[in-house]
Amino acid sequence: MIRIGQGYDVHRLVEDRELWLGGIRIPYEKGLLGHSDADVLIHALCDALLGAAALRDIGYHFPDTDPRYKGIDSKLLLAETVRLITECGFRINNVDVTVMAQQPKINPHIPDMCNVLSGIMGIPQDCVSIKATTTEKLGFVGRGEGMAALAVALIEK
Ligand code: MG
């Protein structure tokens, strides 16, 4: 059985926060705001994986009202998500993620992100695709107010 899922997430960019994206820290003057480390890429990915297994969403499993998840490394949320879908008998075939950010440049960091995320998901690096785009200075992303991410995941059992 093959199943597909999609995920979408947005976080606000603010000063005095570290920027965590795709499981790595990127040097930048601002960071994403959230209850966890606000890694928008991983959150969209978790929602795609959960969606493919029809296991609700990241907010259902890891509520932002729960102090256990305050400041948590989103890599731990991804690991737990992988555990949840694996428990249902699924394995991950491939994932494809698009990050929307006006700044900083994401492309130089993509190989590191793929390395980290493929390790957590237990799949080969060439099954993890990460892409980045600006929004041509349009909308909240283009004004640098936040970042968004879209993800698609294919899983099977
Ligand atoms: Mg989020």
Tab-separated table of C-alpha atoms and ligand atoms in Angstrom:
chain	number	residue	atom	x	y	z
A	1	MET	CA	0.000	0.000	0.000
A	2	ILE	CA	1.335	3.394	-1.032
A	3	ARG	CA	0.210	6.553	0.765
A	4	ILE	CA	0.967	10.203	0.114
A	5	GLY	CA	0.766	13.142	2.526
A	6	GLN	CA	1.340	16.862	2.438
A	7	GLY	CA	2.291	19.395	5.100
A	8	TYR	CA	2.460	23.154	5.403
A	9	ASP	CA	3.814	25.414	8.130
A	10	VAL	CA	4.608	29.064	8.784
A	11	HIS	CA	6.657	30.761	11.500
A	12	ARG	CA	7.326	34.398	12.221
A	13	LEU	CA	10.916	35.733	11.983
A	14	VAL	CA	12.021	37.780	14.993
A	15	GLU	CA	15.175	39.194	16.556
A	16	ASP	CA	16.974	37.486	19.448
A	17	ARG	CA	16.159	33.952	18.286
A	18	GLU	CA	18.470	31.333	16.775
A	19	LEU	CA	17.515	30.276	13.261
A	20	TRP	CA	16.967	26.512	13.097
A	21	LEU	CA	15.966	25.106	9.736
A	22	GLY	CA	16.056	21.537	8.473
A	23	GLY	CA	17.627	20.439	11.735
A	24	ILE	CA	20.657	22.701	11.530
A	25	ARG	CA	21.489	26.140	12.900
A	26	ILE	CA	21.942	28.798	10.247
A	27	PRO	CA	23.792	32.006	11.140
A	28	TYR	CA	21.386	34.929	10.661
A	29	GLU	CA	20.372	38.082	12.479
A	30	LYS	CA	16.879	36.725	13.164
A	31	GLY	CA	15.294	33.412	14.054
A	32	LEU	CA	11.908	31.742	13.826
A	33	LEU	CA	9.510	32.255	16.716
A	34	GLY	CA	7.624	29.339	18.224
A	35	HIS	CA	7.002	27.153	21.254
A	36	SER	CA	9.636	24.683	20.014
A	37	ASP	CA	12.784	25.680	18.117
A	38	ALA	CA	10.268	26.664	15.371
A	39	ASP	CA	11.997	24.653	12.635
A	40	VAL	CA	9.368	25.335	9.973
A	41	LEU	CA	10.892	22.844	7.518
A	42	ILE	CA	10.775	19.927	9.955
A	43	HIS	CA	7.250	20.845	11.064
A	44	ALA	CA	5.943	20.738	7.488
A	45	LEU	CA	7.769	17.434	7.001
A	46	CYS	CA	6.237	15.928	10.159
A	47	ASP	CA	2.768	16.972	8.986
A	48	ALA	CA	3.369	15.371	5.568
A	49	LEU	CA	4.453	12.092	7.189
A	50	LEU	CA	1.580	12.109	9.697
A	51	GLY	CA	-0.845	13.054	6.921
A	52	ALA	CA	0.282	10.166	4.746
A	53	ALA	CA	-0.518	7.767	7.582
A	54	ALA	CA	-3.744	9.658	8.447
A	55	LEU	CA	-2.366	10.230	11.944
A	56	ARG	CA	-3.690	13.774	12.446
A	57	ASP	CA	-1.074	16.544	12.711
A	58	ILE	CA	1.919	17.816	14.630
A	59	GLY	CA	-0.205	20.033	16.888
A	60	TYR	CA	-2.288	17.003	17.882
A	61	HIS	CA	0.738	14.918	18.918
A	62	PHE	CA	2.944	17.718	20.252
A	63	PRO	CA	0.650	20.506	21.539
A	64	ASP	CA	2.259	23.932	21.953
A	65	THR	CA	0.498	24.224	25.305
A	66	ASP	CA	2.563	21.316	26.663
A	67	PRO	CA	5.627	22.530	28.622
A	68	ARG	CA	7.460	19.330	27.577
A	69	TYR	CA	7.797	20.774	24.080
A	70	LYS	CA	8.952	24.273	25.084
A	71	GLY	CA	12.143	25.059	23.194
A	72	ILE	CA	12.378	21.439	22.023
A	73	ASP	CA	14.704	20.475	19.178
A	74	SER	CA	12.337	19.678	16.288
A	75	LYS	CA	14.603	16.780	15.289
A	76	LEU	CA	13.144	15.003	18.327
A	77	LEU	CA	9.632	15.678	17.020
A	78	LEU	CA	10.620	14.227	13.647
A	79	ALA	CA	12.126	11.146	15.324
A	80	GLU	CA	8.897	10.665	17.295
A	81	THR	CA	6.837	11.150	14.112
A	82	VAL	CA	8.894	8.475	12.341
A	83	ARG	CA	8.311	6.191	15.335
A	84	LEU	CA	4.545	6.774	15.132
A	85	ILE	CA	4.260	5.915	11.440
A	86	THR	CA	6.676	2.988	11.769
A	87	GLU	CA	4.476	1.618	14.567
A	88	CYS	CA	1.618	1.571	12.042
A	89	GLY	CA	3.745	-0.575	9.735
A	90	PHE	CA	4.806	2.148	7.297
A	91	ARG	CA	8.235	2.910	5.944
A	92	ILE	CA	9.208	6.160	4.279
A	93	ASN	CA	9.832	6.044	0.550
A	94	ASN	CA	10.797	9.646	-0.151
A	95	VAL	CA	10.087	13.207	0.938
A	96	ASP	CA	10.189	16.496	-0.931
A	97	VAL	CA	10.220	19.855	0.843
A	98	THR	CA	10.119	23.463	-0.363
A	99	VAL	CA	11.178	26.258	1.987
A	100	MET	CA	10.037	29.783	1.235
A	101	ALA	CA	12.371	32.440	2.622
A	102	GLN	CA	13.478	35.820	1.327
A	103	GLN	CA	16.654	35.763	3.420
A	104	PRO	CA	19.133	34.294	4.288
A	105	LYS	CA	20.311	32.119	1.399
A	106	ILE	CA	19.148	28.579	2.137
A	107	ASN	CA	20.754	26.731	-0.774
A	108	PRO	CA	24.297	26.427	0.675
A	109	HIS	CA	22.866	24.589	3.703
A	110	ILE	CA	20.730	22.051	1.853
A	111	PRO	CA	23.287	19.199	1.736
A	112	ASP	CA	23.742	19.419	5.539
A	113	MET	CA	19.967	19.406	6.052
A	114	CYS	CA	19.521	16.351	3.798
A	115	ASN	CA	22.267	14.571	5.697
A	116	VAL	CA	20.689	15.270	9.093
A	117	LEU	CA	17.088	14.536	8.076
A	118	SER	CA	17.856	11.344	6.132
A	119	GLY	CA	19.669	10.063	9.223
A	120	ILE	CA	16.671	10.700	11.477
A	121	MET	CA	14.226	9.165	8.995
A	122	GLY	CA	16.499	6.200	8.258
A	123	ILE	CA	16.319	6.623	4.496
A	124	PRO	CA	19.034	7.288	1.885
A	125	GLN	CA	20.027	10.898	1.265
A	126	ASP	CA	18.819	10.691	-2.325
A	127	CYS	CA	15.303	10.062	-0.996
A	128	VAL	CA	15.302	13.449	0.741
A	129	SER	CA	14.744	16.471	-1.480
A	130	ILE	CA	14.920	19.987	-0.080
A	131	LYS	CA	14.328	23.012	-2.255
A	132	ALA	CA	14.336	26.710	-1.448
A	133	THR	CA	12.693	29.682	-3.057
A	134	THR	CA	12.133	33.345	-2.322
A	135	THR	CA	8.717	34.793	-3.044
A	136	GLU	CA	10.158	37.634	-5.146
A	137	LYS	CA	9.702	40.032	-2.203
A	138	LEU	CA	5.931	39.436	-2.260
A	139	GLY	CA	3.793	38.740	0.782
A	140	PHE	CA	4.900	38.082	4.390
A	141	VAL	CA	7.770	35.875	3.256
A	142	GLY	CA	8.965	38.473	0.785
A	143	ARG	CA	8.872	41.196	3.446
A	144	GLY	CA	11.010	39.023	5.693
A	145	GLU	CA	8.274	38.706	8.326
A	146	GLY	CA	8.372	34.943	8.336
A	147	MET	CA	9.170	31.708	6.540
A	148	ALA	CA	6.903	29.009	5.171
A	149	ALA	CA	7.499	25.403	4.170
A	150	LEU	CA	5.603	22.842	2.105
A	151	ALA	CA	6.306	19.127	2.229
A	152	VAL	CA	5.161	15.978	0.472
A	153	ALA	CA	5.888	12.476	1.739
A	154	LEU	CA	5.368	9.064	0.193
A	155	ILE	CA	5.176	6.127	2.586
A	156	GLU	CA	4.330	2.446	2.076
A	157	LYS	CA	3.678	-0.853	3.784
B	1	MG	MG	5.283	24.936	13.353
